[in-house]
PDB file of C-alpha atoms in Angstrom:
ATOM      1  CA  MET A   1       0.363 -12.881  41.418  1.00 77.00           C
ATOM      2  CA  ALA A   2       1.086 -14.629  38.140  1.00 79.00           C
ATOM      3  CA  ALA A   3      -0.211 -17.860  39.664  1.00 89.00           C
ATOM      4  CA  ASN A   4      -3.460 -16.106  40.667  1.00 87.00           C
ATOM      5  CA  LEU A   5      -3.935 -14.777  37.148  1.00 86.00           C
ATOM      6  CA  ALA A   6      -3.270 -18.221  35.650  1.00 90.00           C
ATOM      7  CA  TYR A   7      -5.738 -19.775  38.108  1.00 90.00           C
ATOM      8  CA  TRP A   8      -8.562 -17.418  37.110  1.00 88.00           C
ATOM      9  CA  GLN A   9      -7.753 -17.802  33.439  1.00 87.00           C
ATOM     10  CA  SER A  10      -8.012 -21.560  33.920  1.00 90.00           C
ATOM     11  CA  LEU A  11     -11.401 -21.194  35.604  1.00 85.00           C
ATOM     12  CA  GLN A  12     -12.537 -18.914  32.802  1.00 83.00           C
ATOM     13  CA  GLY A  13     -11.559 -21.560  30.251  1.00 85.00           C
ATOM     14  CA  GLN A  14     -13.369 -24.290  32.184  1.00 85.00           C
ATOM     15  CA  ALA A  15     -16.497 -22.155  32.363  1.00 80.00           C
ATOM     16  CA  ALA A  16     -16.380 -21.447  28.633  1.00 78.00           C
ATOM     17  CA  ALA A  17     -16.064 -25.188  27.978  1.00 82.00           C
ATOM     18  CA  GLY A  18     -19.113 -25.869  30.170  1.00 78.00           C
ATOM     19  CA  GLU A  19     -17.068 -27.770  32.760  1.00 83.00           C
ATOM     20  CA  LEU A  20     -17.744 -25.340  35.598  1.00 79.00           C
ATOM     21  CA  HIS A  21     -20.875 -23.643  36.854  1.00 79.00           C
ATOM     22  CA  VAL A  22     -21.551 -20.835  39.320  1.00 81.00           C
ATOM     23  CA  GLU A  23     -25.028 -19.818  40.407  1.00 81.00           C
ATOM     24  CA  ALA A  24     -26.194 -16.641  38.678  1.00 80.00           C
ATOM     25  CA  GLU A  25     -26.851 -14.812  41.954  1.00 84.00           C
ATOM     26  CA  VAL A  26     -23.379 -15.652  43.248  1.00 86.00           C
ATOM     27  CA  ALA A  27     -21.776 -14.559  39.971  1.00 86.00           C
ATOM     28  CA  SER A  28     -23.721 -11.303  40.079  1.00 88.00           C
ATOM     29  CA  GLU A  29     -22.643 -10.491  43.631  1.00 92.00           C
ATOM     30  CA  CYS A  30     -19.032 -11.394  42.891  1.00 91.00           C
ATOM     31  CA  ASP A  31     -19.090  -9.207  39.781  1.00 93.00           C
ATOM     32  CA  LYS A  32     -20.333  -6.259  41.845  1.00 94.00           C
ATOM     33  CA  VAL A  33     -17.569  -6.736  44.412  1.00 95.00           C
ATOM     34  CA  CYS A  34     -14.974  -7.003  41.643  1.00 95.00           C
ATOM     35  CA  ALA A  35     -16.239  -3.781  40.046  1.00 96.00           C
ATOM     36  CA  THR A  36     -15.924  -1.947  43.357  1.00 97.00           C
ATOM     37  CA  TYR A  37     -12.477  -3.384  43.982  1.00 97.00           C
ATOM     38  CA  ILE A  38     -11.260  -2.361  40.509  1.00 97.00           C
ATOM     39  CA  ALA A  39     -12.476   1.187  41.156  1.00 97.00           C
ATOM     40  CA  ASP A  40     -10.568   1.225  44.464  1.00 97.00           C
ATOM     41  CA  LEU A  41      -7.439  -0.183  42.814  1.00 97.00           C
ATOM     42  CA  ASN A  42      -7.611   2.446  40.073  1.00 97.00           C
ATOM     43  CA  LYS A  43      -7.717   5.146  42.761  1.00 96.00           C
ATOM     44  CA  MET A  44      -4.661   3.586  44.415  1.00 95.00           C
ATOM     45  CA  LEU A  45      -2.912   3.401  41.063  1.00 94.00           C
ATOM     46  CA  GLU A  46      -3.530   7.111  40.554  1.00 93.00           C
ATOM     47  CA  MET A  47      -2.167   7.821  44.046  1.00 92.00           C
ATOM     48  CA  THR A  48       1.117   6.088  43.234  1.00 90.00           C
ATOM     49  CA  LYS A  49       2.011   9.100  41.089  1.00 86.00           C
ATOM     50  CA  THR A  50       2.510  11.082  44.290  1.00 86.00           C
ATOM     51  CA  LEU A  51       4.364   8.411  46.279  1.00 83.00           C
ATOM     52  CA  SER A  52       7.846   9.475  45.334  1.00 83.00           C
ATOM     53  CA  PHE A  53       9.746  12.698  44.828  1.00 84.00           C
ATOM     54  CA  PRO A  54      13.411  11.675  44.498  1.00 81.00           C
ATOM     55  CA  GLU A  55      14.518  15.303  44.332  1.00 82.00           C
ATOM     56  CA  ALA A  56      13.200  15.830  47.877  1.00 84.00           C
ATOM     57  CA  PHE A  57      16.078  13.777  49.301  1.00 85.00           C
ATOM     58  CA  GLY A  58      18.665  16.439  48.627  1.00 87.00           C
ATOM     59  CA  ASP A  59      21.817  16.896  46.595  1.00 89.00           C
ATOM     60  CA  LEU A  60      24.179  14.479  48.310  1.00 91.00           C
ATOM     61  CA  PRO A  61      24.975  11.421  46.197  1.00 92.00           C
ATOM     62  CA  SER A  62      23.819   9.065  48.979  1.00 92.00           C
ATOM     63  CA  ALA A  63      20.548  10.992  49.307  1.00 90.00           C
ATOM     64  CA  GLN A  64      20.009  10.805  45.560  1.00 90.00           C
ATOM     65  CA  MET A  65      20.632   7.047  45.620  1.00 91.00           C
ATOM     66  CA  LEU A  66      18.128   6.660  48.459  1.00 90.00           C
ATOM     67  CA  GLY A  67      15.589   8.815  46.591  1.00 89.00           C
ATOM     68  CA  ALA A  68      16.058   6.707  43.457  1.00 89.00           C
ATOM     69  CA  LYS A  69      15.528   3.524  45.475  1.00 90.00           C
ATOM     70  CA  PHE A  70      12.253   4.785  46.981  1.00 89.00           C
ATOM     71  CA  HIS A  71      11.157   5.965  43.548  1.00 90.00           C
ATOM     72  CA  ARG A  72      11.746   2.458  42.115  1.00 90.00           C
ATOM     73  CA  LEU A  73       9.790   0.909  44.998  1.00 91.00           C
ATOM     74  CA  ALA A  74       6.897   3.287  44.422  1.00 90.00           C
ATOM     75  CA  VAL A  75       6.566   3.491  40.659  1.00 90.00           C
ATOM     76  CA  GLY A  76       9.272   1.349  39.062  1.00 88.00           C
ATOM     77  CA  GLU A  77       8.603  -1.601  36.793  1.00 85.00           C
ATOM     78  CA  GLN A  78       9.132  -4.865  38.687  1.00 87.00           C
ATOM     79  CA  GLY A  79       8.366  -5.069  42.405  1.00 88.00           C
ATOM     80  CA  SER A  80       6.961  -1.559  42.825  1.00 93.00           C
ATOM     81  CA  ALA A  81       3.664  -0.624  44.411  1.00 93.00           C
ATOM     82  CA  ARG A  82       2.412   0.603  41.031  1.00 94.00           C
ATOM     83  CA  PHE A  83       3.394  -2.668  39.328  1.00 94.00           C
ATOM     84  CA  ALA A  84       1.670  -4.771  42.030  1.00 94.00           C
ATOM     85  CA  ILE A  85      -1.530  -2.734  41.748  1.00 95.00           C
ATOM     86  CA  LYS A  86      -1.551  -3.124  37.952  1.00 95.00           C
ATOM     87  CA  GLN A  87      -1.134  -6.888  38.331  1.00 94.00           C
ATOM     88  CA  GLN A  88      -3.986  -7.035  40.829  1.00 95.00           C
ATOM     89  CA  ILE A  89      -6.222  -5.084  38.432  1.00 96.00           C
ATOM     90  CA  GLU A  90      -5.525  -7.652  35.697  1.00 94.00           C
ATOM     91  CA  ILE A  91      -6.454 -10.493  38.058  1.00 94.00           C
ATOM     92  CA  ILE A  92      -9.709  -8.827  39.085  1.00 95.00           C
ATOM     93  CA  LYS A  93     -10.589  -8.076  35.443  1.00 94.00           C
ATOM     94  CA  THR A  94     -10.092 -11.774  34.648  1.00 92.00           C
ATOM     95  CA  MET A  95     -12.303 -12.672  37.596  1.00 91.00           C
ATOM     96  CA  ARG A  96     -15.008 -10.356  36.262  1.00 91.00           C
ATOM     97  CA  GLU A  97     -14.775 -11.973  32.830  1.00 88.00           C
ATOM     98  CA  PHE A  98     -15.238 -15.352  34.538  1.00 87.00           C
ATOM     99  CA  PHE A  99     -18.331 -14.187  36.415  1.00 87.00           C
ATOM    100  CA  GLN A 100     -19.753 -12.328  33.423  1.00 84.00           C
ATOM    101  CA  HIS A 101     -19.637 -15.568  31.417  1.00 79.00           C
ATOM    102  CA  TYR A 102     -22.640 -16.664  33.477  1.00 72.00           C
ATOM    103  CA  PHE A 103     -24.659 -13.584  32.600  1.00 67.00           C
ATOM    104  CA  ALA A 104     -24.309 -14.431  28.924  1.00 63.00           C
ATOM    105  CA  SER A 105     -25.186 -18.090  29.484  1.00 61.00           C
ATOM    106  CA  VAL A 106     -28.200 -17.223  31.661  1.00 56.00           C
ATOM    107  CA  ASP A 107     -29.444 -14.734  29.046  1.00 57.00           C
ATOM    108  CA  ALA A 108     -29.017 -17.361  26.317  1.00 58.00           C
ATOM    109  CA  ALA A 109     -30.900 -19.952  28.372  1.00 56.00           C
ATOM    110  CA  ASP A 110     -33.696 -17.464  29.112  1.00 55.00           C
ATOM    111  CA  SER A 111     -33.998 -16.578  25.420  1.00 60.00           C
ATOM    112  CA  ALA A 112     -34.061 -20.247  24.421  1.00 60.00           C
ATOM    113  CA  THR A 113     -36.716 -21.014  27.032  1.00 60.00           C
ATOM    114  CA  ALA A 114     -38.824 -18.049  25.933  1.00 56.00           C
ATOM    115  CA  ALA A 115     -38.573 -19.168  22.297  1.00 59.00           C
ATOM    116  CA  SER A 116     -39.587 -22.725  23.237  1.00 60.00           C
ATOM    117  CA  VAL A 117     -42.579 -21.502  25.236  1.00 57.00           C
ATOM    118  CA  GLU A 118     -43.592 -19.186  22.413  1.00 63.00           C
ATOM    119  CA  ALA A 119     -43.363 -22.040  19.893  1.00 62.00           C
ATOM    120  CA  LEU A 120     -45.584 -24.230  22.072  1.00 65.00           C
ATOM    121  CA  SER A 121     -48.170 -21.518  22.679  1.00 64.00           C
ATOM    122  CA  PRO A 122     -51.357 -21.705  20.603  1.00 65.00           C
ATOM    123  CA  PRO A 123     -51.829 -19.043  17.918  1.00 65.00           C
ATOM    124  CA  ARG A 124     -53.728 -15.966  18.992  1.00 65.00           C
TER     125      ARG A 124
END
C-alpha cells in the first residue's frame, strides 16, 4: 500500500509541475468514483469497531490469547483490517487531490480565456 501511495503522490507532483495531463471529463468521473469509494471505506472503517469482542472468547488463558489475536487482526495497529482501510483511504484521498488538480487548472484556463476575449471585445 505504501508503494501505491507513493505512486499517486508522484503523479500528483508531475501534474503540479505540468508534466502530466488528464482530460477534464476523465478527471471528473474519476473524482466522483473516488468520492463514492471513500464514503464506502469510511463505512467499513466504522464497522471495524464491532469486529472484535475479545471478552466473548471466555476466561481460559488460551481463549483470551485467541481473543486478543483476533482483536489485533481486526483493530490493531499494523496489519489489521482497520489499519488497511485507513491506508486505502489515504491513497484514495491522494488520488482525488491528483484529479482535482485538473479542476483548478481548467478553471484557471477558462478564466484566462474569458479575460482575453473580454479584452479583445469592442467597448459597448
